Coordinates of C-alpha atoms in Angstrom, one line a residue:
M14 CA 0.0 0.0 0.0
T15 CA 1.4 3.4 -0.9
F16 CA 1.1 6.7 1.0
L17 CA -2.0 8.1 -0.6
P18 CA -4.4 5.2 -0.1
A19 CA -3.1 4.6 3.4
A20 CA -3.6 8.2 4.3
G21 CA -7.1 8.0 2.8
V22 CA -8.1 5.1 4.9
V23 CA -6.9 6.8 8.0
M24 CA -8.9 10.0 7.2
I25 CA -12.1 8.1 6.4
L26 CA -11.9 6.2 9.7
V27 CA -11.2 9.4 11.6
G28 CA -14.1 11.2 9.9
V29 CA -16.5 8.3 10.6
G30 CA -15.3 8.0 14.2
S31 CA -15.7 11.7 14.9
Y32 CA -19.2 11.6 13.4
Y33 CA -20.4 8.8 15.8
A34 CA -18.7 10.5 18.7
T35 CA -20.3 13.9 18.2
R36 CA -23.2 13.3 15.8
S37 CA -26.2 15.5 16.1
L38 CA -29.5 16.1 14.4
H39 CA -27.8 18.1 11.6
G40 CA -25.6 15.3 10.3
M41 CA -21.8 15.3 9.9
S42 CA -19.8 18.3 11.2
A43 CA -17.4 20.1 8.9
F44 CA -14.5 18.2 10.4
S45 CA -16.1 14.8 9.9
G46 CA -17.3 15.6 6.4
A47 CA -13.9 17.0 5.3
N48 CA -12.0 14.0 6.5
V49 CA -14.3 11.5 4.7
A50 CA -14.3 13.6 1.5
I51 CA -10.5 14.0 1.5
G52 CA -10.0 10.4 2.4
L53 CA -12.1 9.3 -0.6
V54 CA -10.2 11.6 -2.9
L55 CA -6.9 10.2 -1.7
L56 CA -8.1 6.6 -2.4
V57 CA -9.1 7.6 -5.9
L58 CA -5.8 9.4 -6.5
G59 CA -4.0 6.3 -5.2
A60 CA -5.9 4.1 -7.6
I61 CA -5.0 6.5 -10.5
A62 CA -1.4 6.5 -9.5
Q63 CA -1.3 2.7 -9.6
A64 CA -2.9 2.6 -13.0
R65 CA 0.4 3.1 -14.8
R66 CA 1.6 -0.3 -13.4
F67 CA -1.1 -2.1 -15.4
R68 CA 0.1 -4.2 -18.4
G69 CA -3.3 -5.4 -19.3
F70 CA -5.7 -7.3 -17.2
S71 CA -4.1 -10.7 -17.8
G72 CA -0.8 -10.1 -16.2
S73 CA 0.1 -11.3 -12.7
E74 CA 1.0 -7.7 -11.6
S75 CA -2.4 -6.4 -12.7
R76 CA -4.3 -9.1 -11.0
R77 CA -2.3 -8.5 -7.8
V78 CA -3.0 -4.8 -7.8
V79 CA -6.7 -5.3 -8.6
V80 CA -7.1 -7.9 -5.9
R81 CA -5.3 -5.6 -3.4
W82 CA -7.4 -2.6 -4.2
I83 CA -10.6 -4.6 -4.2
A84 CA -9.6 -6.0 -0.8
I85 CA -8.8 -2.5 0.5
L86 CA -12.1 -1.0 -0.6
L87 CA -14.1 -4.0 0.7
G88 CA -12.3 -3.8 4.0
V89 CA -13.0 -0.1 4.4
F90 CA -16.6 -0.6 3.4
A91 CA -17.0 -3.5 5.8
G92 CA -15.4 -1.6 8.6
V93 CA -17.8 1.4 8.1
V94 CA -20.8 -0.8 7.9
G95 CA -19.7 -2.9 10.9
L96 CA -19.1 0.3 12.9
D97 CA -22.6 1.5 12.1
V98 CA -24.2 -1.8 13.1
W99 CA -22.1 -2.0 16.3
A100 CA -23.0 1.6 17.2
H101 CA -26.7 0.9 16.9
A102 CA -26.6 -2.4 18.7
V103 CA -24.3 -1.7 21.7
T104 CA -26.1 0.0 24.6
A105 CA -23.5 -0.6 27.3
R106 CA -21.9 2.4 28.8
I107 CA -19.2 3.1 31.5
D108 CA -20.0 6.1 33.7
L109 CA -16.7 7.4 35.2
T110 CA -18.2 10.7 36.6
V111 CA -17.7 11.2 40.3
D112 CA -21.4 11.4 41.0
R113 CA -22.6 8.8 38.5
Q114 CA -24.2 11.6 36.6
Y115 CA -25.3 9.5 33.6
T116 CA -26.4 6.4 35.5
L117 CA -30.0 6.1 36.7
S118 CA -30.7 5.5 40.4
D119 CA -32.5 2.5 41.7
E120 CA -35.6 4.7 42.3
S121 CA -35.7 5.8 38.7
I122 CA -35.4 2.2 37.4
E123 CA -38.1 1.1 39.9
L124 CA -40.4 3.8 38.6
C125 CA -39.8 2.6 35.0
H126 CA -40.8 -0.9 36.0
E127 CA -43.9 0.5 37.6
L128 CA -44.8 2.3 34.4
E129 CA -44.3 -0.9 32.4
K130 CA -46.6 -2.9 34.6
K131 CA -49.4 -0.4 34.3
G132 CA -49.2 -0.8 30.5
G133 CA -50.6 1.7 28.0
P134 CA -48.6 3.9 25.7
P135 CA -45.1 4.7 26.6
V136 CA -43.9 8.1 28.0
E137 CA -42.1 10.0 25.3
L138 CA -39.2 12.2 26.3
V139 CA -38.8 14.9 23.6
F140 CA -35.2 15.9 23.5
F141 CA -34.2 19.1 21.8
E142 CA -30.7 18.5 20.5
D143 CA -30.0 22.1 19.7
A144 CA -30.9 23.4 23.2
L145 CA -28.3 25.0 25.4
L146 CA -27.9 22.1 27.8
A147 CA -28.3 19.4 25.2
K148 CA -24.7 18.1 25.3
D149 CA -24.7 18.0 29.1
V150 CA -27.8 15.7 29.3
R151 CA -27.6 13.7 26.1
L152 CA -26.2 10.6 27.9
L153 CA -28.6 11.0 30.8
V154 CA -31.6 11.0 28.4
D155 CA -30.2 8.0 26.5
A156 CA -30.0 6.2 29.8
Y157 CA -33.8 6.4 30.1
G158 CA -34.2 4.9 26.7
D159 CA -31.8 2.0 27.5
S160 CA -33.1 1.2 31.0
C161 CA -36.8 2.1 30.8
P162 CA -39.0 -0.1 28.6
G163 CA -41.9 2.3 29.1
V164 CA -40.0 5.4 28.0
Q165 CA -39.1 6.3 24.4
I166 CA -36.7 9.1 23.3
R167 CA -37.6 11.4 20.5
D168 CA -35.0 13.8 19.1
A169 CA -36.4 17.1 18.0
S170 CA -35.3 20.6 17.0
R171 CA -36.3 23.9 18.4
R172 CA -37.1 25.1 14.9
E173 CA -39.6 22.2 14.4
P174 CA -40.9 20.9 17.8
P175 CA -43.4 18.1 17.8
Q176 CA -47.1 19.2 17.5
A177 CA -48.0 18.1 21.0
A178 CA -45.1 20.0 22.6
R179 CA -45.1 23.0 20.3
D180 CA -47.2 25.4 22.3
L181 CA -45.5 24.3 25.5
Y182 CA -42.0 24.8 24.1
T183 CA -42.7 28.3 23.0
T184 CA -43.3 29.3 26.6
T185 CA -40.9 27.0 28.3
A186 CA -37.2 27.2 27.4
T187 CA -36.4 23.6 28.2
T188 CA -34.2 20.8 26.9
V189 CA -36.6 17.9 27.7
I190 CA -40.4 17.6 27.6
A191 CA -42.3 14.5 28.7
C192 CA -45.4 13.5 26.7
R193 CA -48.1 10.8 26.9
H194 CA -51.6 10.6 25.3
D195 CA -50.8 13.9 23.5
V196 CA -50.4 15.5 27.0
C197 CA -47.0 17.1 27.6
D198 CA -45.3 18.3 30.7
P199 CA -42.2 20.4 31.0
V200 CA -39.3 18.9 32.8
G201 CA -37.6 22.1 33.8
Y202 CA -33.9 21.8 34.5
P203 CA -32.9 18.5 32.9
S204 CA -31.7 16.6 36.0
E205 CA -32.5 13.0 36.8
R206 CA -34.8 14.1 39.6
N207 CA -36.9 16.4 37.4
I208 CA -37.0 13.9 34.5
T209 CA -38.1 11.0 36.7
N210 CA -40.7 13.2 38.5
A211 CA -42.1 14.2 35.1
V212 CA -42.4 10.5 34.2
A213 CA -43.9 9.8 37.6
R214 CA -46.7 12.2 37.1
F215 CA -47.9 10.0 34.3
T216 CA -47.9 6.9 36.6
R217 CA -50.2 8.3 39.3
E218 CA -53.9 7.9 39.0
R219 CA -54.3 11.1 40.9
A220 CA -52.1 13.7 42.6
I221 CA -51.4 13.3 46.3
R222 CA -53.7 15.7 48.1
V223 CA -51.9 17.9 50.7
Y224 CA -54.0 20.1 53.0
F225 CA -52.5 23.1 54.7
T226 CA -54.3 24.4 57.8
V227 CA -55.0 28.2 57.6
G228 CA -56.5 30.8 59.9
H229 CA -54.0 30.7 62.7
G230 CA -51.0 32.6 61.3
E231 CA -49.5 29.7 59.4
I232 CA -47.2 30.1 56.4
D233 CA -48.5 32.0 53.4
L234 CA -48.4 29.8 50.3
A235 CA -49.4 32.7 48.1
S236 CA -46.6 35.1 49.1
E237 CA -43.8 35.4 46.6
S238 CA -41.6 37.5 48.8
D239 CA -38.3 36.1 50.2
T240 CA -40.1 35.3 53.5
G241 CA -43.1 33.8 51.7
Y242 CA -43.8 30.2 50.8
S243 CA -45.1 30.3 47.2
G244 CA -42.0 28.2 46.3
V245 CA -43.3 25.3 48.5
A246 CA -46.7 25.3 46.6
A247 CA -44.9 25.4 43.2
M248 CA -42.5 22.6 44.2
L249 CA -45.3 20.3 45.4
R250 CA -47.3 20.8 42.2
D251 CA -44.1 20.1 40.2
Q252 CA -43.6 16.9 42.2
G253 CA -47.1 15.6 41.5
F254 CA -48.8 16.8 44.7
D255 CA -51.9 18.9 45.0
P256 CA -51.7 21.5 47.8
Q257 CA -55.0 22.7 49.2
A258 CA -56.1 25.0 52.0
F259 CA -57.9 23.5 55.0
V260 CA -60.0 26.0 57.0
G261 CA -60.2 24.3 60.4
P262 CA -62.9 26.5 62.1
A263 CA -65.3 25.9 59.1
A264 CA -64.8 22.1 58.9
S265 CA -66.3 19.4 61.0
E266 CA -63.8 16.8 59.7
V267 CA -60.6 16.7 57.6
P268 CA -61.6 16.1 53.9
A269 CA -61.9 12.4 53.0
D270 CA -59.5 12.8 50.1
A271 CA -56.7 14.2 52.2
D272 CA -53.5 12.2 51.9
L273 CA -51.8 14.3 54.6
V274 CA -52.3 17.5 56.6
V275 CA -49.6 20.1 57.1
V276 CA -49.8 22.3 60.2
A277 CA -47.2 24.9 59.4
A278 CA -46.3 26.9 62.4
P279 CA -49.6 28.2 63.9
E280 CA -49.0 31.5 65.8
R281 CA -52.3 31.5 67.6
D282 CA -54.3 28.9 69.5
L283 CA -56.6 26.4 67.7
M284 CA -60.1 26.0 68.8
P285 CA -60.8 22.9 70.9
E286 CA -63.1 21.6 68.1
E287 CA -60.2 21.9 65.6
L288 CA -57.8 20.0 67.8
A289 CA -60.5 17.3 68.2
V290 CA -60.9 17.1 64.3
L291 CA -57.2 16.6 64.0
D292 CA -57.2 14.0 66.7
R293 CA -59.9 12.0 65.0
Y294 CA -58.1 12.3 61.6
L295 CA -55.0 10.8 63.1
A296 CA -57.0 8.1 64.9
R297 CA -58.3 7.0 61.5
G298 CA -54.8 6.5 60.2
G299 CA -54.2 10.1 59.0
R300 CA -50.8 11.7 58.2
M301 CA -49.5 15.0 59.5
L302 CA -46.5 17.2 58.9
V303 CA -45.8 19.8 61.6
L304 CA -43.5 22.8 61.1
A305 CA -42.7 24.6 64.3
E306 CA -41.0 27.8 65.1
A307 CA -39.2 29.2 68.1
G308 CA -41.1 31.9 70.0
Q309 CA -44.6 30.6 69.3
R310 CA -46.9 29.6 72.1
S311 CA -49.9 28.0 70.4
N312 CA -51.9 25.4 72.2
F313 CA -51.1 23.1 69.3
Y314 CA -47.5 22.8 70.8
S315 CA -48.5 22.6 74.4
Q316 CA -51.6 20.4 74.2
F317 CA -52.0 18.6 70.9
L318 CA -48.4 17.4 70.2
P319 CA -47.8 16.0 73.7
R320 CA -50.8 13.7 73.3
W321 CA -49.0 12.1 70.4
G322 CA -45.6 11.8 72.1
F323 CA -43.8 15.1 71.2
V324 CA -42.4 17.7 73.5
L325 CA -41.6 21.2 72.0
D326 CA -40.2 23.4 74.7
D327 CA -40.6 27.2 74.4
A328 CA -36.9 27.5 73.6
V329 CA -34.5 28.0 70.7
V330 CA -31.4 26.0 69.7
L331 CA -28.2 28.0 69.3
D332 CA -24.8 27.2 67.9
R333 CA -21.9 29.6 67.5
A334 CA -20.7 27.8 64.4
S335 CA -23.7 29.3 62.5
S336 CA -24.3 29.3 58.8
P337 CA -22.3 31.9 56.7
L338 CA -24.9 31.6 53.9
L339 CA -27.1 34.3 55.4
Q340 CA -26.3 38.0 55.5
D341 CA -26.8 38.0 59.3
P342 CA -24.9 35.0 60.7
K343 CA -26.2 34.4 64.2
P344 CA -26.2 31.5 66.6
V345 CA -29.8 30.8 65.7
N346 CA -28.9 29.9 62.1
L347 CA -28.2 26.2 62.5
L348 CA -26.2 24.1 60.0
V349 CA -27.5 20.6 60.5
H350 CA -25.4 17.6 59.3
R351 CA -26.2 14.9 61.8
Y352 CA -29.1 12.6 60.9
A353 CA -30.5 9.2 61.9
P354 CA -29.3 6.9 59.1
Y355 CA -32.3 4.5 59.2
N356 CA -35.1 6.9 59.6
P357 CA -37.1 7.1 56.3
V358 CA -37.2 10.9 56.4
T359 CA -33.4 11.3 56.6
R360 CA -32.1 8.1 55.0
N361 CA -30.5 9.8 52.0
L362 CA -29.0 12.6 54.1
G363 CA -25.6 12.5 55.8
P364 CA -22.6 14.5 56.9
R365 CA -22.0 15.8 53.4
T366 CA -25.7 16.9 52.9
M367 CA -26.3 19.8 55.2
T368 CA -29.6 21.6 55.9
L369 CA -30.0 25.1 57.1
L370 CA -32.6 25.6 59.9
P371 CA -32.8 29.1 61.3
R372 CA -34.7 29.9 64.5
A373 CA -35.3 26.2 65.2
R374 CA -36.9 25.0 68.5
P375 CA -35.9 21.6 70.1
T376 CA -38.1 18.7 69.1
E377 CA -37.9 16.0 71.7
L378 CA -39.8 12.9 72.5
G379 CA -42.2 12.5 75.4
R380 CA -44.4 9.8 76.8
N381 CA -45.3 7.1 74.3
P382 CA -49.0 7.5 73.6
S383 CA -49.7 3.8 73.0
A384 CA -48.0 0.4 73.3
G385 CA -47.5 0.0 69.5
A386 CA -46.4 3.5 68.7
K387 CA -42.9 4.0 67.6
L388 CA -41.2 7.4 68.1
D389 CA -37.8 8.4 66.7
R390 CA -35.5 11.3 66.5
A391 CA -34.3 12.0 62.9
A392 CA -32.0 15.0 62.9
F393 CA -29.8 16.6 65.5
A394 CA -27.9 19.9 66.2
S395 CA -24.1 19.8 66.4
P396 CA -22.4 18.8 69.7
R397 CA -21.5 22.4 70.3
S398 CA -25.1 23.6 70.3
W399 CA -27.2 24.4 73.4
V400 CA -30.8 25.2 74.2
S401 CA -31.8 28.7 75.4
H402 CA -35.1 29.6 77.0
D403 CA -34.4 33.3 76.5
V404 CA -36.0 33.2 73.1
A405 CA -36.7 36.9 72.7
A406 CA -33.0 37.8 73.3
A407 CA -31.7 35.1 71.0
L408 CA -34.1 36.0 68.1
A409 CA -33.2 39.7 68.5
G410 CA -29.5 38.9 68.0
R411 CA -28.3 39.6 71.5
D412 CA -25.5 37.5 72.8
V413 CA -26.8 34.5 74.8
A414 CA -24.1 32.6 76.6
P415 CA -24.2 28.8 76.7
P416 CA -25.0 27.2 80.1
D417 CA -22.1 26.6 82.5
S418 CA -22.9 22.9 82.8
S419 CA -22.7 20.9 79.6
D420 CA -25.5 18.6 78.8
P421 CA -24.2 15.6 76.8
H422 CA -27.6 14.7 75.3
E423 CA -28.2 15.3 71.6
I424 CA -30.6 18.1 70.7
S425 CA -33.2 16.8 68.3
L426 CA -34.6 19.0 65.6
V427 CA -36.7 16.5 63.6
A428 CA -38.8 13.7 65.1
T429 CA -41.2 11.1 63.6
G430 CA -44.0 9.0 65.0
R431 CA -45.8 5.8 63.7
Y432 CA -49.1 4.7 65.2
P433 CA -50.5 1.4 64.0
R434 CA -54.3 1.1 64.0
A435 CA -56.0 -1.7 65.8
G436 CA -56.1 -4.8 63.6
S437 CA -53.8 -3.4 60.9
E438 CA -50.3 -3.8 62.5
E439 CA -48.9 -5.5 59.5
D440 CA -50.2 -2.9 57.0
S441 CA -48.1 0.2 57.2
S442 CA -50.3 2.0 54.7
Q443 CA -53.1 2.1 57.4
E444 CA -50.9 3.5 60.2
A445 CA -51.0 7.1 61.4
R446 CA -47.8 9.0 60.9
I447 CA -46.5 12.3 62.1
V448 CA -43.3 14.2 61.2
V449 CA -42.3 17.2 63.4
I450 CA -39.6 19.6 62.1
G451 CA -38.6 22.4 64.6
D452 CA -38.4 25.1 62.0
R453 CA -40.5 26.7 59.2
E454 CA -38.1 29.2 57.6
F455 CA -36.0 26.5 56.0
V456 CA -38.7 26.2 53.3
S457 CA -39.2 29.9 52.8
N458 CA -38.7 31.2 49.3
R459 CA -35.2 32.4 50.1
L460 CA -34.0 29.2 51.7
L461 CA -36.0 26.4 49.9
E462 CA -33.2 25.7 47.4
A463 CA -30.4 26.3 49.9
L464 CA -28.2 23.2 50.6
Y465 CA -30.6 20.1 51.1
N466 CA -33.6 22.0 52.6
R467 CA -35.7 20.9 49.7
D468 CA -34.8 17.3 50.2
L469 CA -35.7 17.2 53.9
F470 CA -39.1 18.7 53.2
L471 CA -39.9 16.4 50.3
N472 CA -38.7 13.4 52.2
A473 CA -41.2 14.1 54.9
V474 CA -44.0 14.7 52.5
R475 CA -43.3 11.6 50.5
W476 CA -43.0 9.4 53.5
L477 CA -46.3 10.7 54.9
G478 CA -48.0 10.4 51.4
N479 CA -46.9 6.7 50.9
D480 CA -44.5 7.8 48.2
E481 CA -41.5 6.3 49.9
Q482 CA -39.9 4.7 46.9
R483 CA -38.9 8.2 45.7
I484 CA -37.4 9.5 48.9
A485 CA -33.9 8.7 48.0
L486 CA -34.1 10.4 44.6
S487 CA -32.4 13.7 44.7
D488 CA -30.3 15.8 42.3
K489 CA -26.7 14.7 41.8
G490 CA -24.3 17.5 42.0
W491 CA -22.8 18.6 38.7
T492 CA -19.1 18.7 38.8
P493 CA -18.1 22.4 38.6
N494 CA -16.4 23.7 35.5
Q495 CA -12.9 24.7 36.6
D496 CA -11.9 26.0 33.1
P497 CA -13.8 29.0 31.9
L498 CA -14.2 27.9 28.3
T499 CA -17.2 28.5 26.1
L500 CA -19.1 25.6 24.6
Q501 CA -17.6 26.2 21.2
Q502 CA -14.1 26.3 22.6
T503 CA -14.7 23.0 24.5
V504 CA -15.9 21.3 21.3
A505 CA -12.9 22.7 19.3
Y506 CA -10.5 21.3 22.0
F507 CA -12.3 18.0 21.9
Y508 CA -11.9 17.7 18.1
F509 CA -8.3 18.6 18.3
L510 CA -7.2 16.3 21.2
A511 CA -9.5 13.3 20.3
F512 CA -9.2 13.3 16.5
A513 CA -7.0 15.9 14.8
L514 CA -3.9 15.3 16.8
P515 CA -4.0 11.5 16.7
E516 CA -4.8 11.7 12.9
A517 CA -1.8 14.0 12.3
L518 CA 0.5 11.6 14.2
L519 CA -0.8 8.6 12.2
L520 CA -0.4 10.4 8.9
L521 CA 3.2 11.4 9.8
G522 CA 3.9 7.8 10.8
I523 CA 2.6 6.5 7.5
F524 CA 4.6 9.1 5.6
A525 CA 7.8 8.1 7.5
W526 CA 7.2 4.4 6.8
W527 CA 6.6 5.1 3.2
R528 CA 9.8 7.1 2.8
Q529 CA 11.8 4.4 4.5
R530 CA 10.3 1.7 2.4
A531 CA 10.9 3.8 -0.8

């Protein structure tokens, strides 16, 4: 083989390889197309250069050249076809990222099997290949197509979106849209959590109904200010929940379709009739999430919760190693990183997943209300923290010294309770459940997305709403970009290091071999 055909074969292989490594909706890139075209030209020139060696088609030299060139062309053709077949058939991948960014979690795969068992048309993930984040999530989207029989991937372009997603895409700048039965749902930021939750919304027969008590100074789900809680309502709707208001004074019972009730930091006393309604609801196997706050003196804390085994002193938890994330770092701003590893509400949280709880009150366990009840503490303040009953001074930012005598016990900030109903001890779906979190500000609009606050709240809601299989599903941290390159510069460097440089070295090696042989 002379230099020209050898160089042509190398350039064709590089062009085809770069096409499969970086192919997009728009076909070959300029680099791939140029290599294939130049490689074909070199093969033709090599054939023309060898034509002078022909002495008719009957000679042995002619036959040898013809056979050699036919073998070369057939080999190149077979290699290209084989590469194409292999690329379409092979679905195995090796995820070497630190956080397993492109490998689906067990919860996502379990949801896919649940979707397959229910039958019906598959969920279609419409992937816009020319979106800004397309290259970052291409492998993650492909992982759904490989691991989820009930999910199909459909490549699309922003210029020509599918009809069902057209109106949605014009108002939602997104990379992935989930569709089923001509109903589409935006995924939002294309992380595994958001994609899986979008698929999950198609598996539920109805949304999980969450009732928030109102009328006693609880959190305001309509307020969009930094201290409001509109983000909680939006997050719940995005996760497949249906938040509703429950006006206790006007209701004789909790609505029958309630999956759980949230009592979010009442500032004033509840009427005795309201406490009785909540007691009857829990006695029937109801679920309740309680958000407390230091400085509140509602009878809900002093009368209702002790009957179910929780003691919330009129105090505040302080720690001098407060969070630097807030503009006013004070001892009341707790960074929590100690969790009970086997409690379902905190099982995916650990020392590396901190939550920020400002103005938290201690949440301890009291007398067990029944023989079968199980009370647990789930999250704890740091060993340096202490409890102060001078709540007004601490919340005002005045210096509150720790007590002289150290108390070795752990200060609990989150507690859970399980209360089996008579005759249903083996059926956990029939048991009453309560989660008490000693803070409400951690889910305010300014702090909801801080650290792992969102995960703690969603874990509690999912456990109470019998949605436990998705508790451990949380966003994996994207590895930060340490090199400030643009997307175009990154692609250019990739082409140079992965293809252009090895190709140049191969061509130089072939040229040196040819010169030495000549």
